[in-house]
Amino acid sequence: MLQHAPVIHLLAPFYAAIIICIAGMWRKETAYPIAVTALSLSLLSAVATLIKVGIAGPVIYAMGGWSAPFGIHFHIDALSALMAVLIQVVALLTAIHSRHPIHSSIGEKSYLYYPLFLLFVTGVTGICQTADAFNLYVLIEVSALTSYALIAMGEKRSVHASFNYLLVGSLGATLYLLGVGYLYLKTGTLNMQDLNFIMTTRELFSTPTIQVALILLMVGLWIKMAQFPFHGWLPNAYTWAPSPSAALMGPLMTKVMVYVMIRFMISVYGLDAIVDSMWTTWVPYLAIAGIVYGSLMALSQHYLRRMVTYIIVAEIGYMVGAAWLATELSITAAFYHVISDALMTLALFLCIAAMRVRHDIRSIHDMENIFKKMPITMVAFSIVALSLVGIPPTSGFISKWYLISAGIDAGHWPYIIALLLASFANAVIFFRIFEIGVFGKKPAEGHHHEESHDKKYLSEAPFSMLIPCLVISASIILLGIFNQPFIEMISTTISSISGGEVLQ
Amino acid sequence: MDLQTLLVSKLNYWIFVILMIVGIWAIMSKNNLIKKIMGLAIFQAAVILFYVSLASKEHGTDIPIYPHDLIHPEHHGEVDHHVEEDSAKAHGAYEKHETAHHEEEHVKHSDDHDAHAEKDAHHDTHGDHQEAAHGVAHHDAHAPIADSINADDFNNPLPHVLMLTAIVVGVATLGVGLSLIQRVYRIYGSIEENEILEAIQNASDDGLTLQPEEEAAAQQE
Amino acid sequence: MENMQSNLPLIACLISLGAVLPICLFGEKRRNLREASTILAGILKLSVVCMMVPLIAGGKVLNFTFIEIVPGIELAFKVDRFGIIFALVASSLWIVTSIYSIGYMRGLHEHAQTRFYAFFAVALSTTLGVAFAGNLLTLYVFYELLSMSTWPLVTHHQDKEAREGGRKYLTYLLGTSVGFLLPAMIFCYLKSGGNSLDFSQNGFVSSFVNEPTVAIVLLLLFVFGFAKAGLMPFHSWLPGAMVAPTPVSALLHAVAVVKVGVFCIIRVFTGVFGIEFLQELDIGQIVSYIAAFTVVVSSLIALSQDNLKRRLAFSTIGQLSYIILGISLLNVYGITGSMTHIAMHAFGKITLFFCAGAIFEATGKKYISEMVGIGKRMPITMIAFFIGAMSVIGLPFAGGFWSKFYLVWGTIANEQPVLLITFLASSLLNGAYFFPIVFKAFFCKPEESLFEDKIEEAHPAAVIALSITAIGTVMLFIFPNPLFDLAKAAATQFLS
Amino acid sequence: MKVFQTIIAVVLGALLIYAEADFPAWASSKSPANAGELSQYYIKNIYDETLVPNMVTAVLADYRGYDTLFETVVVFTAGLAIFAILGTGVMREKKTAVPAPKRIYSEPPFDLIVRISTRMLVPVIQLFALYVLAHGHHSPGGGFQGGVILAASFIMLELSSDLRAEAAKLTHRMSIWLGIIGIVIYAGWGTLSLFFGGHFLDYDMLQALFPLDPLMARSHSMLIVEVGVAFTVSSIMLLIFRQLVSGGYSIPDKQA
Amino acid sequence: MIWSYDAILLILIVITAIVSLSIKDLISATITLGVFSFLLCLLWAEMGAVDVAFTEAAVGAGVSTVFLVATIYNTTRKSSD
C-alpha cells in the first residue's frame, strides 16, 4: 500500500470530512475524534512519503494511469514531501487545540466546521504535491472557499472581513489562472516539468508572453500570500476569525503560496533564467518595504491577534525577499524559513487562543501577571517570542542565520539591514509583552508589596489546548538544534532541480 | 502590422482585455457589494473568453466531437456483424489489455519519462507508446482511427475542459459571496461599502464579542 | 597542547542550570532550603572548575562537542587557560554573591526572591558557557542567552525606573549584538569558505581578509558588537542598570555581564583575528585610542556623580577600558595585564558594591553627600570599601596593583607615551573619586558627622560576604603567582 | 480614490496588450497550443483509448479526472460553506418559533397559469436533464450540465408553488446527503481502482470487475463518474438556492 | 466561425457588461448580467466550444442569475452607484 502513500494522505482528511458530515448530523461530538484520527493517519503516511523521497528521490504518481503530460500526476520531491508533513503536523495540532474553542463558540455547528477544516487540509496538501498548473488552480479554489467559510464563522466583524478576502482572493486566483493560460498559449502543455522542458529547449524565456505570464503568476500568488502591497485582506481576516481557523490558516495558507512561488521559480522557469532577469533587482526592495511595514504596524498594535497578523506580513517579506535573491543558498534559506515560520505562527496563535479562552485576554494590557496565572503556556509563548527575535537555540535564529548569509552571499545589504531592524522590532514587541506579563502593569511604588500565590490565581489553559502549545514550542527548539537534515535535504533538491539536469 | 490586421486578427484578445479592465475596475471602485461580485463574475468570464479563443482553429474546424461516420465507417448489415465483432473485440481487447496494461505500467514508471527528457524527437516515443498499446493489432472492426484523423480539423479540447471547471468554480465562489453579502446585510443593515465601514467605526464594542445576533433585529424590520 | 575529550565543562555549566529546579520547587515557603541549594550549587560548580585547573595548568585543552548546528560549526566547548581563569573568578564570586544576597534580600524584605535566585543561576550557567565556548557561534549563543537571563534581574523592582533601565539594557545589548555581531559573524563564516569558526592559534580571519580597511571594519563591528564591554558610545546601559538590587549590580559589574563583554573581545583579538595578524596590520591602535578616550571620560563623569552606585558604575566603565587598552597593546605584558585585571577588578569592584549595598541596607543612604562620618557606625564595611578602592586605584597591598603594573609595563614596552599618560592620569582620577568618600567616613570633624557613635553594621550575612572579598583582594596581592603563571602561559601561547 | 483604481486597471490592460503583440494569430492551427503535442495526442487518440466520441467529456472525466473530482469537491464545499455561513441564524432560533420572513412562506398569490404550466414543464425538463447526463459521451453535456438542469427544475417547482411544502419534501439534510452520495460515487470509484493495483482514478480495473474490454471499462466508468457529479451538483445547487432564498432559515427538520 | 457574427457578439458582450455595472436598480442589473452570460454562451457555441456553451448557459447564466435575484430579494434592491 506504500506506493499509494501520496494519495492516502490526501484522501484521509477528504474521506474523514465526508464521514463527519454524515455522522455529525446525529451525534455532534463524533466530529472531533474522527478529525483527529484521520489527521494522524495522514501524518503517518506523509512521513512515510518523506522517508521514501529521502531515500529513493522524487516520487512520481500518475493519476489515472496516464503518463506525463496527458494526465495529471504528482511530482513529490523533498520540498513537497516536507510541506506535506508540515501541513499535517499543523493541522493535527490545530485540530487537537480546537476542541475547546469550537465547543464553546460554535458548538452546535461543529459538524460543519470540521468537514470544512479537513477539506481545507486536503486542498492545501494537494497543492503541495500536484505537478499540474491548472490542477493547482482548482486546489487553490478548494482551500480558498473553505477558508472563506472558516473565517466567516467567527466574530461579528469576520463576515465583512471574509467577504473582502473572497473578492481579493478570487481576483488573485483568477490572475494566476490567466498566467497559466499565457504559459499554455506559448508552450502547449500544463505539466510543470513539461513547461520547463519546452521553455528551455525553445529558449522562450525572453518572449513577452512568458514575461507577462511571470508577472501575472507572481501578482496572483502575492495577492494570495498577502505580500506587502496586496496584504490588505489578511489583518482583518485572521483577527476576527475563530481561533482554530486562524491557527490553521495563518501558518498554512500564506506559506503554501510561498512554496508554490518557489516551485514556479525553480521548477518551471528555472533558476538560471530568473537570475539575470530584472526581477531580482526590484522584488527584494518590495519585500523590504513589506518587512518594514509589517514590523512597524505590529509595533503599533494592541490587540494580540492583529499584531500577529502584521508579523505574518513581515515574515512573508523575509521569504519573498530571500527567494528573489535567486541564488541556491537564498532559496534554501527561504524554504527553511517557510517551515520555521509556519511553526512559529502556529505557536503564537495557539498560545493567544489559550490565553483568550482561560482569561479572556485580547490585548497587551490585559496580560497583567500572566506568567503567574498561566506559567506553562507563557513558557511556550516566550520560547516562540525568543525564536521570532532570533535568540540562538531556536529555529528562528537558524532561519535568520541562513537569511542573512543569503543576503551577504548575494551582496544585498539593504535586505540584511531590513532583517536586523525587523528582528529588533520583534524584540521590542515581545519584551513589552514580557514586561507587562512578568512584572504587572502599574509600576509598584517602592518595592514592598506582597503577591498572591493562592491556587485560584493560577489557572492554566485547558489540557487539550496546552499540549499543542508545548509540542510546538518544543519542536521549534528541536528544529533549531537538529536543522541539518532538513537543510541538507532542501539544498540538495534545489541544486538538483536548478542544477540543469531536470529531474523528471 | 497595420492596425486593420492587428485588430481583425486578434479581436477576441482585445475584447478580453477590455472585459478584464471593466471587471477589475468594478471590483475595486464599485461601492455596492453585489456590484463588486458582478465585477468579479465579469472578470472570470473574461479569462474564460481568453482560454476558449485560444482553442479555436481556422474557419470550418469542427466541434471537438468525432462525427458519427468517422467512428463507425461501415454500417451495412451490422447486426450479425455486430455480434461477431463484439466477441472478437472482447477477445482481442482482453489479450491486448494484458500487454497494454503491463506495457503501460512499465512505460509509466521508468523509461517513458527518461525518453521524454531526452532531446531526441518527441514524436517517435509516442509513436512506439501507441504501437505498444496497439502492437498486438487486434484484427476486429474497431481499427485504430488515430492516423486517419487530421488533428487540424478539430478544435483543441483541452481549454474547453479547463473552462468547464472555471465556470463551475466561478459559480461556487459567487454563491459563497452572495451568502456573505446576506450575512453582512443582516449585521450592518446595508450592503454599501461606505455605510458598512461607518457602522464598523462607530460600533462601540471593538466587534469582538458575538452580540446577540443583530441579524434577528435586522430581519424583523 | 594536546586536546582531551571530557564532559567536565558541560557538567560545570549544567550544575547551576540544574539548581534552578530545586530553587523553584522550594520557592518562597521554604526559603532556607532554597538559599542552601543555591550555595550548594555554587560550591559544586567551583569544585568542578577547580578539578579542571590542574589539567589545564598541565597544558591540556578540554573540549566537548554537542551537535552540528550549521554545516561546519558545532556547539562546542574548548577550555583553555584564559577560559579557566574567567571561570574560576565567576564561580567563586557566585558563592560570595549568593551569601551576600541572602543578607541583602532578607534585610530589605525584597519581593519575588525565587525568581531572582532562579534567573541568577541561569545567568551563571550561561556565563560559564561563554567562558568555555570553543567557537564564535557557541560564544554568540551563550552571549545572547546571558542578556535574556539577566534582563528580569535588572527590572527586578518592577517600578518605573527599573523598567526604563531594563528597556535601555535590552535595547543596547540586543541592538548591538543582533545589529553588529550577527552579520559580522556570518560574514566571517561565509568568507572563510564555510569551515568552522573555531578560535584557532592565529585566527581564521587572516585567511580571507587582506586589505586593512575590511579588517578594521570587521574588528570595530566585533568590538562594538560586544556592547557588554561598555565601550564609550554604547556604555549608557551600565549606569542605567543601577536600578537593580545591589547583588544584581554586583553580578553585572564584577562577576558576569561586563566581564563576559571584555572576555569576548579578548577572544576575538586572540582567537578570531590572531595577534600576529593584528600586529602586522597594526590596527590595534584605533581600539586602544577608543579605550583610552573611554577611560578618561568615564573617570571624569564618575567624579561628578553623587549617587554612590552610579559613581561605581562609571568607574567600572573606566576599568573595563583598561582591559581593552591592555589587549590592544598586542604585547605579552599588555595581554597578561588585561587577563589578570579581569580577576583583580572583579574582586575589588565586588567589594565596593557589597559595601554600597550594605550602607543602603543598614542606613538607606544612597548619596555620598549623606555618608559623612559613616565610618564610626559601620567600620568593617568602610574598611572593606577602602581595600576595594585601593585595589581599583592600583595601590600596593591590593590585587589591582599587579595587573595595573603589567598594563603600564605593556605601554612602556610599546613606547606609547600617550597611553602611559592616560593610565597614570586615570589612576589619579580613581583616587580623586574614591578617597574623599573614605576620608569623610573616618576623619570628619565630630560636628559634621551625620551618625551617632554606636556601631550598627548591616545584615551579618552581608558583612561576612564583603569581608571575604576584601580579604580575597589582599590575598591576591600577596599570592599573585598562581593567577599570573596561568595568565603569562596563556599570553605566551597566544603570541607564539 | 477612484482615480487610483482606474490607473491600476489601465496598467493591467497595458500589460496584457504588450503581451498580445507576441500572441500567435488568433485562430491559427499552427499556434503552440493547438499544434502542441498534447492537443494533437488528445484529438488523435481519444477514441482509440476511451471509445468516447465527445473529446471534452473524455478529457474531463478520464484524462483529467482528478481535476473534475476536485471540481465536484469545490461545489460540495460551496454548499457546506453557504450552509455554515447562513445557517447560523437557524441554529439560534431553534428554541423560538422560526421567525420565518413573512413574504417567503406565505402562500404566493395563487396564479393558476404559472402553477399549471410549471407542473407540466417540470417533468419534461427533468427528462431532458437525464438525457443530457446520459448522452454526455456522444453530444455536448455531462454531469455538470445535467445536474444543474435537474436542480433548475426543482427550483422552478419551488418558485411557482408554496416553498414551505416543497422544502418539507426535500429537507436541507437530504440535499447534503445526496451531495455526499455523489462525491462518494466519484471518489469511491477512484479509490476502488487502488485495490485492483491501478493508480487512483485508473478506470482499467472495471474490466477486472465485469467481463468488459478495458476501453469499454473506461467509457462506462466515465458514465458512473458523471452520474456521481450530477448527484452532487443537482443537490448542492438546490441547497444553495434554498439557503440564499430563505436567508438561512431553512425549515427545521421534522424530528428537530 | 463567421467573423462578422463573432464581432457583433463581442461588441454586444462588452456593452452589456458595462451597462449591467452601471444600472442603479439591482434587479435589472442582474437581468442584464444574465443577458451578458447568454451572449457569452452564444459566442462559445459560435466559436466551436459546444460543451463550454452548454455549461455557460446552464450554470453560468441560469443559476447565477437565480442566486443573484435570491440575494437581492433578501437584501435591498436599490444601490447607490
PDB file of N, CA, C and O in Angstrom, chain A residues 128-147:
ATOM      1  N   CYS A 128       0.465  21.041  -2.558  1.00  0.00           N
ATOM      2  CA  CYS A 128       1.916  20.792  -2.400  1.00  0.00           C
ATOM      3  C   CYS A 128       2.395  19.669  -3.307  1.00  0.00           C
ATOM      4  O   CYS A 128       3.593  19.539  -3.524  1.00  0.00           O
ATOM      5  N   GLN A 129       1.495  18.830  -3.767  1.00  0.00           N
ATOM      6  CA  GLN A 129       2.004  17.620  -4.448  1.00  0.00           C
ATOM      7  C   GLN A 129       1.776  17.632  -5.956  1.00  0.00           C
ATOM      8  O   GLN A 129       2.445  16.902  -6.683  1.00  0.00           O
ATOM      9  N   THR A 130       0.789  18.454  -6.393  1.00  0.00           N
ATOM     10  CA  THR A 130       0.440  18.290  -7.802  1.00  0.00           C
ATOM     11  C   THR A 130       1.543  18.878  -8.686  1.00  0.00           C
ATOM     12  O   THR A 130       2.257  19.806  -8.276  1.00  0.00           O
ATOM     13  N   ALA A 131       1.680  18.320  -9.871  1.00  0.00           N
ATOM     14  CA  ALA A 131       2.692  18.853 -10.802  1.00  0.00           C
ATOM     15  C   ALA A 131       1.986  19.488 -11.983  1.00  0.00           C
ATOM     16  O   ALA A 131       2.613  19.725 -13.012  1.00  0.00           O
ATOM     17  N   ASP A 132       0.680  19.756 -11.847  1.00  0.00           N
ATOM     18  CA  ASP A 132      -0.073  20.291 -12.982  1.00  0.00           C
ATOM     19  C   ASP A 132      -0.540  21.702 -12.619  1.00  0.00           C
ATOM     20  O   ASP A 132      -1.126  21.918 -11.565  1.00  0.00           O
ATOM     21  N   ALA A 133      -0.259  22.653 -13.517  1.00  0.00           N
ATOM     22  CA  ALA A 133      -0.511  24.061 -13.158  1.00  0.00           C
ATOM     23  C   ALA A 133      -2.001  24.318 -12.992  1.00  0.00           C
ATOM     24  O   ALA A 133      -2.408  24.994 -12.038  1.00  0.00           O
ATOM     25  N   PHE A 134      -2.858  23.738 -13.876  1.00  0.00           N
ATOM     26  CA  PHE A 134      -4.281  24.083 -13.769  1.00  0.00           C
ATOM     27  C   PHE A 134      -4.888  23.391 -12.549  1.00  0.00           C
ATOM     28  O   PHE A 134      -5.666  23.967 -11.808  1.00  0.00           O
ATOM     29  N   ASN A 135      -4.437  22.137 -12.321  1.00  0.00           N
ATOM     30  CA  ASN A 135      -4.954  21.428 -11.139  1.00  0.00           C
ATOM     31  C   ASN A 135      -4.656  22.230  -9.885  1.00  0.00           C
ATOM     32  O   ASN A 135      -5.441  22.269  -8.935  1.00  0.00           O
ATOM     33  N   LEU A 136      -3.496  22.921  -9.883  1.00  0.00           N
ATOM     34  CA  LEU A 136      -3.135  23.764  -8.730  1.00  0.00           C
ATOM     35  C   LEU A 136      -4.189  24.852  -8.543  1.00  0.00           C
ATOM     36  O   LEU A 136      -4.587  25.160  -7.408  1.00  0.00           O
ATOM     37  N   TYR A 137      -4.721  25.421  -9.673  1.00  0.00           N
ATOM     38  CA  TYR A 137      -5.743  26.464  -9.555  1.00  0.00           C
ATOM     39  C   TYR A 137      -6.986  25.905  -8.870  1.00  0.00           C
ATOM     40  O   TYR A 137      -7.513  26.503  -7.923  1.00  0.00           O
ATOM     41  N   VAL A 138      -7.413  24.693  -9.288  1.00  0.00           N
ATOM     42  CA  VAL A 138      -8.636  24.118  -8.701  1.00  0.00           C
ATOM     43  C   VAL A 138      -8.417  23.901  -7.199  1.00  0.00           C
ATOM     44  O   VAL A 138      -9.270  24.234  -6.364  1.00  0.00           O
ATOM     45  N   LEU A 139      -7.210  23.425  -6.844  1.00  0.00           N
ATOM     46  CA  LEU A 139      -6.964  23.148  -5.414  1.00  0.00           C
ATOM     47  C   LEU A 139      -6.884  24.451  -4.626  1.00  0.00           C
ATOM     48  O   LEU A 139      -7.347  24.534  -3.483  1.00  0.00           O
ATOM     49  N   ILE A 140      -6.333  25.504  -5.277  1.00  0.00           N
ATOM     50  CA  ILE A 140      -6.319  26.814  -4.590  1.00  0.00           C
ATOM     51  C   ILE A 140      -7.756  27.219  -4.304  1.00  0.00           C
ATOM     52  O   ILE A 140      -8.095  27.687  -3.207  1.00  0.00           O
ATOM     53  N   GLU A 141      -8.650  26.983  -5.279  1.00  0.00           N
ATOM     54  CA  GLU A 141     -10.054  27.385  -5.073  1.00  0.00           C
ATOM     55  C   GLU A 141     -10.679  26.555  -3.951  1.00  0.00           C
ATOM     56  O   GLU A 141     -11.423  27.106  -3.129  1.00  0.00           O
ATOM     57  N   VAL A 142     -10.365  25.259  -3.899  1.00  0.00           N
ATOM     58  CA  VAL A 142     -10.944  24.425  -2.819  1.00  0.00           C
ATOM     59  C   VAL A 142     -10.537  25.024  -1.477  1.00  0.00           C
ATOM     60  O   VAL A 142     -11.384  25.354  -0.620  1.00  0.00           O
ATOM     61  N   SER A 143      -9.206  25.260  -1.320  1.00  0.00           N
ATOM     62  CA  SER A 143      -8.758  25.746   0.003  1.00  0.00           C
ATOM     63  C   SER A 143      -9.284  27.168   0.238  1.00  0.00           C
ATOM     64  O   SER A 143      -9.590  27.539   1.375  1.00  0.00           O
ATOM     65  N   ALA A 144      -9.446  27.946  -0.840  1.00  0.00           N
ATOM     66  CA  ALA A 144      -9.911  29.331  -0.641  1.00  0.00           C
ATOM     67  C   ALA A 144     -11.353  29.306  -0.156  1.00  0.00           C
ATOM     68  O   ALA A 144     -11.700  29.946   0.841  1.00  0.00           O
ATOM     69  N   LEU A 145     -12.204  28.512  -0.835  1.00  0.00           N
ATOM     70  CA  LEU A 145     -13.628  28.506  -0.461  1.00  0.00           C
ATOM     71  C   LEU A 145     -13.785  28.086   0.992  1.00  0.00           C
ATOM     72  O   LEU A 145     -14.520  28.710   1.767  1.00  0.00           O
ATOM     73  N   THR A 146     -13.052  27.017   1.374  1.00  0.00           N
ATOM     74  CA  THR A 146     -13.186  26.570   2.777  1.00  0.00           C
ATOM     75  C   THR A 146     -12.698  27.673   3.716  1.00  0.00           C
ATOM     76  O   THR A 146     -13.295  27.909   4.765  1.00  0.00           O
ATOM     77  N   SER A 147     -11.638  28.402   3.311  1.00  0.00           N
ATOM     78  CA  SER A 147     -11.137  29.420   4.263  1.00  0.00           C
ATOM     79  C   SER A 147     -12.139  30.562   4.375  1.00  0.00           C
ATOM     80  O   SER A 147     -12.310  31.116   5.468  1.00  0.00           O
TER      81      SER A 147
END
